[in-house]
Amino acid sequence: MAAPASELTRKDFVSSQDVRWCPGCGDYSILANVQRVMPEFVDKKEDVVFISGIGCSSRFPYYMNTYGFHTIHGRAPSFATGIKASNPDLSVWVVTGDGDGLSIGGNHLLHSIRRNMDMQILLFNNKIYGLTKGQYSPTSNPGTRSKSSPQGSIDYPLDPISFALGAGATFVARTIDVDATHMQQTLRRAHAHKGTAFVEILQNCPVFNDGVWEDVQDRKQRVENSISLVQGEPLVFGTPGNLRGIVMEGGDPKVIDLDDEDDPVSKGVVVHDEHLESTAYAFALATLTRPECPLPVGVFREQRKATYEQMLEQQIEDATSAQGAGDLHALLHSGDTWTV
Amino acid sequence: MTSKKVEKRREVSIRFCGDSGDGMQLTGTKFTDETALAGNDLSTFPDFPAEIRAPAGTMAGVSGYQIHFASEQVYTPSDSPDVLVAFNPAAARANIGDLRPGATLIINVDAFNKKAYQRAGYTEDPLPDLRERFHLVEIPLTTLNREALSGLDLNQRAIDRCKNFFALGLLSWLYGRPMKSTERWLESKFKGDVLEANLRTLRAGWAFGETTELFPVSFQVPAAKIESGTYRNITGNQALAWGIVAAGQLMDRQIFFGAYPITPASEVLHEVSRHRNFGVKTFQAEDEIAAVSSSIGASFAGNLAVTVSSGPGIVLKQEALGLAVMVELPLVVINVQRSGPSTGSPTKTEQGDLFLALYGRHSESPMPVLAPSSAGDCFTTVLEAFRIAVKYMTPVMVLSDSYLANSSEPWKIPDVDTLPRAPIQFATADDSGNEGFQPYERDPETLARPWAIPGEAELEHRIGGLTKEPVTGNVVYDPVSHAEMMRLRGEKVDRVSADVPPVEVDGADSGDLLVLGWGSTLGAITAAVDEARKAGQMVSRAHIRHMNPLPSNLDEILGRFKHVLLPELNTGQLSMILRSRFLIDIQSLTKLAGQPFLVSEIRDAIDSILNNS
C-alpha cells in the first residue's frame, strides 16, 4: 500500500450530508473505498472536484467533502472537461452510471475519453435505471424484464469496456463494488495514470436488478467466474484442481484446462500485457462471455499519450512566444485604421 | 491619358453580385476597406447563400455584397443600390428587382451567352430589355482580364479567377477610392505569379476606367465629417470576438470559450482562436450541449466563460442554461440569431429568438438579456454582459443576429485605458464562518452568491440542479425553501436594473409618435425617422438594448406618446411583452423575410400612422 500523501484521513472526505441510497446499494461500498483512498492521492482536499450527471450514482458528489458539481443528465464529462481545461492542477473525478454515461451521455463520454484529459471516470454499471424506478438500460442483459420492458428487453447491450477501448481510452479497467481491495488497487492505478482513466465498477442494485452480477460478486463464485488481469502474469483462473487458462486461437480467446503442476505459459496461456500498441488483445478480453469464459477484472489497457490540457497549455505558450503576450491596444489597432 | 471630368456625389450605394465562387464577398470587403480609408461613413450588407459552391451560373449560387457610403452619416446599406455590378446573368436576374429604373447596371457581357442566360432562367436574351430599363454598361470583363494577364505562367482557370480584381480596380477608379489597402492585402496574401496577376488586373481595371469611353465621368464622394478619433472597419462577429478577448484583459481573468461550429456564429470562434497569446482557451466541443456544459464547468473553476451559437444551437443548450441559472454561475451566452425554424435560412437574419432567450427554458428560469444595435456595439455589449454576469452571478444572453454579424461599419476604436476594468473578487477562506462556508449566502445589494472556486481551502462545497435550501445550499424539498429560492433568483435578475441606464428619447419627449426598436434594426429605424423629420413629420425615436430587465423608465416614456410603432424582425415578440407588461397599445411592424428592414418599409408605417391619426 502506498504511503499516505497527506495528513488527511478518510473522515476528511466525508460530507455532512446524509447518504440517501437504498439499503444494500453497491454505491455505499464504492463511496467508502473512494473516501479511503483519497488521502493517498492529494494533500489538499480543496484540489479535488467530483462531477456527476443524473441518476443514483450521480448523487455521489454530495457525499464527498470536496468541491462537487451535480450537473445534468449525461453531461458530466463535458463539465469536467471545462473544469480541467480551466485549471489543470485540479484532481478531477467524473461519476456516472450505465444510463447516464452510455445512453443519454454516450456522445460526451466518447469524446471526453478520446481527448485524454487527465481525469478519472468511474462508471457504476448496474445494468438498470434506478432513480427513475427500474427501466432497462443500454447495458441490460437481453430479455431483461423491467417496467418498460415487461416482455423482456430487445436491445442488444453495450459493453462499457469495449466502448472505452473503441473511443481510444488510454486507461481502461474494471472492478467490483464488493471487492474492496481490488477496487482500491484499481483506483490507485486510475489516479496514477496521466490521461483519462476509465473504470467500470460492477455494482448491484438491490431494488431493481438484484443479483445481476451475483456470479462475480459472490466470493465463492468469483474465483470460478472472473479472472484478475495482472501485468506480466499469465491469464489463469479457478482453484487448485480446477485451474484454467486463456489461450488465443486465431485471435480469439479460448479457455483450456490446466493441471495444477502445469507451467501455464508453456501451455500457451497468454501473459497479460496492458501496454500493447494494438487494441486487438484488449478487445478480445472484453468480449469474453460467461459462463463459457470468465469475466476479466483489473486493468485492460494503459498507454501514455499527451493530455489535451498539456497540449492546450503548450499552444498558449507557443502563441505567446511567437506573437508576444496579448496587447489589447495593438489588437484593436491591427490592420487598416484611419484617423480623423 | 485623358483627364476625365469628376462629379461630386453625396452618397452612393453599390452591390457586387456573382456566383458564390466569384469572390463577391472579397471584392466587397476590399472596396469597403478602401472606402473606409477614404473617410466616408459606410454601411454594408453581405448577402450570401448557405451553399459554399452552388452550381455555377444558377440563381441558387448568387452571392451579393452591398455597400452604402457617403459624405454624411450612413445608417443602412440602402434600400436600392445606385449601381449593380453583375458578374453573370443569374446575378443580374436575382438582383435587378431591387434596382430603380435608370440605375446603373454594370455587367460582364462575356458571361451573357445563350447557355448562361438560359441557365439563369431567361428564355431569351435579356440584354435588349436591360438596355431599355437601366443604364447598362457592358464590359467584356473576362476578355479584358485575360488580356491584362497574358504572358503570365498561370492556367486559364487561375487567370479567370482574378477578374473580380479587374472589376474592383474599375470601381475604385470610378469612385476615386485609394487602392493602397487592397494592394497591401494582396501582398500579404499571395506570392509570385498569383500576386502579380491580381495586382496587374487590379491596376488594369483602374486604367480601363481612365481610358474607356463607357464612363465619361468619375465620381467623388468627399470624406464624411465624423467625430475625431482613430477608426477601423469592423463586423459584428469580429466585435463580439474582440469583446471576448478584451473581457479577459479588463477583468484580469482567463477566458474559456466553448463552442460548436454553426452559421452565422462560427467566425467568432475562428477569430478568438487566433488570439491564444491572450491566454484565451477556445474549445471546440463535440456538440452544442458539450460547448455550454464545458463553459459552465470552466466558470465553476473560476474562468470567465462564454459560449457562442445560433438559434438551433441555443435550443440545445437550454437545459444546461437552466442549470447555470440554478447554480448561479457567471456565463455569457451569445446567440447570433438566424432566420426560420429548424435549419431555416442559416445565412439570413431575424430577431426571432427574443422569446427563446427570455422564456425558452423550463419552469421559471430568468436571465438578463442584452441586444447590441450595431456592429461596433457588439464589442461594448459583450463587455457589459461579462460585467453583469460576474456582478450578479448569473448567465447573461446576448442577442446579435446574422445582419450585425456580417455587415460592417466604421468603428471608433475605444481607448483601452478608458474601458471599465472590473477585477473579480473570489470568495476566500475568510468567507467561511463558524458554520462553515455558505455557498448561497447572498450579497444584500445584488443578491449575488459568492464565487468560490476549487483550489481554495475551507470553501469546499457542492452545487447542482436540485432545489436547495437558502444560504446553505443543501438539497431540500420543502415548499418554503423552494418558493424562497425561486423568488430570490427572480429578484436577483430584476436587481440588474440598477446597472441598466434609462432609455433615451431622440427627438421630442412626447408627441404623436415614438418609433421604438431593439437590436439590429437601429440603422433602418434611424434612417426612416430622419427622412420623416426632413419631410416635416414629428417623430421621436428610442432604442433599447437591455431586453431583461427592461430600462426602468420605459413604461413612463411609452406613456408620453399617442402612438408607439415597434418594428421587429419577428411576429411582434417585444410588442407582445410590452403590451402585457405596460397595458399599452403598441403598433407592431413585422417582417419575416430573412432580410433586414428597408428604410421605406418603416417610413411607410410612420406615414400610415401619422396620416390616420
mmCIF file of C-alpha atoms in Angstrom, chain B residues 64 79 191 205 344 346 460 584:
data_model
loop_
_atom_site.group_PDB
_atom_site.id
_atom_site.type_symbol
_atom_site.label_atom_id
_atom_site.label_comp_id
_atom_site.label_asym_id
_atom_site.label_seq_id
_atom_site.Cartn_x
_atom_site.Cartn_y
_atom_site.Cartn_z
ATOM 1 C CA GLY B 64 -24.038 39.645 -53.122
ATOM 2 C CA ASP B 79 -32.877 50.038 -49.864
ATOM 3 C CA LYS B 191 3.205 35.472 -53.766
ATOM 4 C CA GLY B 205 -9.215 47.777 -64.158
ATOM 5 C CA GLY B 344 -34.347 27.688 -41.899
ATOM 6 C CA PRO B 346 -28.803 29.841 -41.923
ATOM 7 C CA GLU B 460 -15.296 23.027 -0.405
ATOM 8 C CA ILE B 584 -50.013 49.982 -23.797
#
